Each structure stands twice: as C-alpha cells, then as structure tokens.
PDB file of C-alpha atoms in Angstrom:
ATOM      1  CA  PHE F 158     292.622 136.485 -91.600  1.00 61.00           C
ATOM      2  CA  PHE F 159     291.415 139.708 -93.170  1.00 63.00           C
ATOM      3  CA  TRP F 160     292.819 143.207 -92.700  1.00 66.00           C
ATOM      4  CA  TYR F 161     291.133 146.404 -93.840  1.00 66.00           C
ATOM      5  CA  SER F 162     292.438 149.928 -93.224  1.00 67.00           C
ATOM      6  CA  GLU F 163     290.535 153.184 -92.855  1.00 72.00           C
ATOM      7  CA  ARG F 164     291.881 154.197 -96.281  1.00 73.00           C
ATOM      8  CA  GLY F 165     290.344 151.143 -97.932  1.00 71.00           C
ATOM      9  CA  ASN F 166     293.479 149.020 -98.204  1.00 74.00           C
ATOM     10  CA  GLU F 167     292.954 145.342 -97.561  1.00 82.00           C
ATOM     11  CA  ILE F 168     294.877 142.125 -97.117  1.00 87.00           C
ATOM     12  CA  ASP F 169     292.951 138.978 -97.950  1.00 89.00           C
ATOM     13  CA  PHE F 170     295.087 136.466 -96.087  1.00 89.00           C
ATOM     14  CA  ILE F 171     298.499 135.895 -94.546  1.00 87.00           C
ATOM     15  CA  TYR F 172     301.032 133.308 -95.715  1.00 86.00           C
ATOM     16  CA  ASN F 173     303.392 131.980 -93.047  1.00 86.00           C
ATOM     17  CA  HIS F 174     306.705 131.206 -94.746  1.00 85.00           C
ATOM     18  CA  GLU F 175     309.124 129.678 -92.248  1.00 91.00           C
ATOM     19  CA  GLY F 176     307.938 131.992 -89.479  1.00 91.00           C
ATOM     20  CA  THR F 177     307.759 135.112 -91.654  1.00 89.00           C
ATOM     21  CA  LEU F 178     304.242 136.448 -92.216  1.00 88.00           C
ATOM     22  CA  ILE F 179     303.649 137.587 -95.787  1.00 91.00           C
ATOM     23  CA  PRO F 180     300.496 139.540 -96.707  1.00 93.00           C
ATOM     24  CA  VAL F 181     298.568 138.312 -99.740  1.00 94.00           C
ATOM     25  CA  GLY F 182     296.048 140.319-101.714  1.00 94.00           C
ATOM     26  CA  VAL F 183     293.783 139.002-104.453  1.00 94.00           C
ATOM     27  CA  LYS F 184     293.050 141.253-107.432  1.00 93.00           C
ATOM     28  CA  TYR F 185     291.612 138.859-109.982  1.00 92.00           C
ATOM     29  CA  GLN F 186     291.705 141.214-112.920  1.00 91.00           C
ATOM     30  CA  ASN F 187     293.856 141.699-116.016  1.00 86.00           C
ATOM     31  CA  ARG F 188     294.838 145.293-115.399  1.00 91.00           C
ATOM     32  CA  ILE F 189     296.728 146.003-112.187  1.00 92.00           C
ATOM     33  CA  ASN F 190     297.466 149.563-111.101  1.00 90.00           C
ATOM     34  CA  LYS F 191     299.981 150.615-108.490  1.00 91.00           C
ATOM     35  CA  SER F 192     297.041 151.761-106.348  1.00 87.00           C
ATOM     36  CA  ASP F 193     295.930 148.098-106.153  1.00 89.00           C
ATOM     37  CA  TYR F 194     298.942 147.237-103.984  1.00 90.00           C
ATOM     38  CA  LEU F 195     300.261 150.576-102.705  1.00 88.00           C
ATOM     39  CA  GLY F 196     298.658 150.094 -99.274  1.00 86.00           C
ATOM     40  CA  MET F 197     300.299 146.680 -98.903  1.00 90.00           C
ATOM     41  CA  LYS F 198     303.626 148.181 -99.892  1.00 91.00           C
ATOM     42  CA  ARG F 199     303.324 151.141 -97.505  1.00 87.00           C
ATOM     43  CA  VAL F 200     302.055 149.244 -94.468  1.00 86.00           C
ATOM     44  CA  PHE F 201     303.847 145.902 -94.776  1.00 88.00           C
ATOM     45  CA  GLY F 202     306.738 146.644 -97.153  1.00 92.00           C
ATOM     46  CA  ARG F 203     306.267 143.364 -98.999  1.00 94.00           C
ATOM     47  CA  GLY F 204     303.629 140.956-100.201  1.00 95.00           C
ATOM     48  CA  ILE F 205     302.120 138.786-102.876  1.00 95.00           C
ATOM     49  CA  LEU F 206     299.407 139.970-105.223  1.00 96.00           C
ATOM     50  CA  ILE F 207     297.370 137.246-106.925  1.00 96.00           C
ATOM     51  CA  THR F 208     296.117 138.404-110.328  1.00 96.00           C
ATOM     52  CA  GLN F 209     294.278 137.034-113.323  1.00 96.00           C
ATOM     53  CA  ASP F 210     297.223 137.138-115.750  1.00 94.00           C
ATOM     54  CA  ALA F 211     299.681 139.853-114.674  1.00 94.00           C
ATOM     55  CA  ILE F 212     303.208 138.973-113.579  1.00 95.00           C
ATOM     56  CA  PHE F 213     305.536 141.639-112.214  1.00 95.00           C
ATOM     57  CA  ARG F 214     307.735 142.675-109.327  1.00 96.00           C
ATOM     58  CA  ASP F 215     307.830 146.094-107.697  1.00 94.00           C
ATOM     59  CA  GLU F 216     310.541 145.974-105.032  1.00 93.00           C
ATOM     60  CA  ASN F 217     309.165 143.485-102.463  1.00 95.00           C
ATOM     61  CA  ILE F 218     305.710 143.152-104.037  1.00 96.00           C
ATOM     62  CA  VAL F 219     305.359 140.163-106.363  1.00 96.00           C
ATOM     63  CA  ALA F 220     302.330 139.702-108.608  1.00 96.00           C
ATOM     64  CA  ILE F 221     301.538 136.284-110.035  1.00 96.00           C
ATOM     65  CA  PRO F 222     298.525 134.786-111.822  1.00 96.00           C
ATOM     66  CA  ALA F 223     296.151 132.703-109.703  1.00 95.00           C
ATOM     67  CA  TRP F 224     296.789 129.573-111.792  1.00 94.00           C
ATOM     68  CA  LEU F 225     300.530 129.802-111.072  1.00 93.00           C
ATOM     69  CA  PHE F 226     300.022 130.522-107.387  1.00 89.00           C
ATOM     70  CA  PHE F 227     297.861 127.419-106.952  1.00 87.00           C
ATOM     71  CA  ALA F 228     300.064 125.253-109.200  1.00 89.00           C
ATOM     72  CA  VAL F 229     302.943 125.808-106.784  1.00 82.00           C
ATOM     73  CA  PHE F 230     300.898 124.369-103.921  1.00 71.00           C
ATOM     74  CA  GLU F 231     299.231 121.539-105.842  1.00 69.00           C
ATOM     75  CA  GLY F 232     300.419 118.233-104.495  1.00 61.00           C
ATOM     76  CA  ASN F 233     302.328 119.824-101.611  1.00 61.00           C
ATOM     77  CA  GLU F 234     299.640 119.245 -99.016  1.00 56.00           C
TER      78      GLU F 234
END
C-alpha cells in the first residue's frame, strides 16, 4: 500500500495491529523535522515513523530506528 497526497505527504505502508490500521512512513535519515511527519499526524492522527537513528514521540506519532523496528519482528514470523 502507498498513499500520496496532493500536498506531497506520503505513507509508505500500513500496519494492521489487531484490526487497527496504523500508517507507517520511512524517513531513513538522522535528522527528522516535524514537517517529515506532519501530514501523517494531520490526516491519520497517529503513526509510526521509521528513522535511521532518531527515537521520539509526538502525541500519537512514534519514531524508531529501522534496526529496532525490524528487531521487534525478527523471529515472529
């Protein structure tokens, strides 16, 4: 799944967590600006942002490094 708005906001894929759809964006960079996830926050109100190293939470937006994101799923196939 891929979603792209007229304003240039995008969602890279959707995670289905127990019937709740959670938007996921990938910004594989060290420096994350609020503009990198503002569209996700405005349109969906929540989501996960996969980063290179940044970890933070802004209300219902959670940013985690890619290595941690994939470590959670490793072995849970």
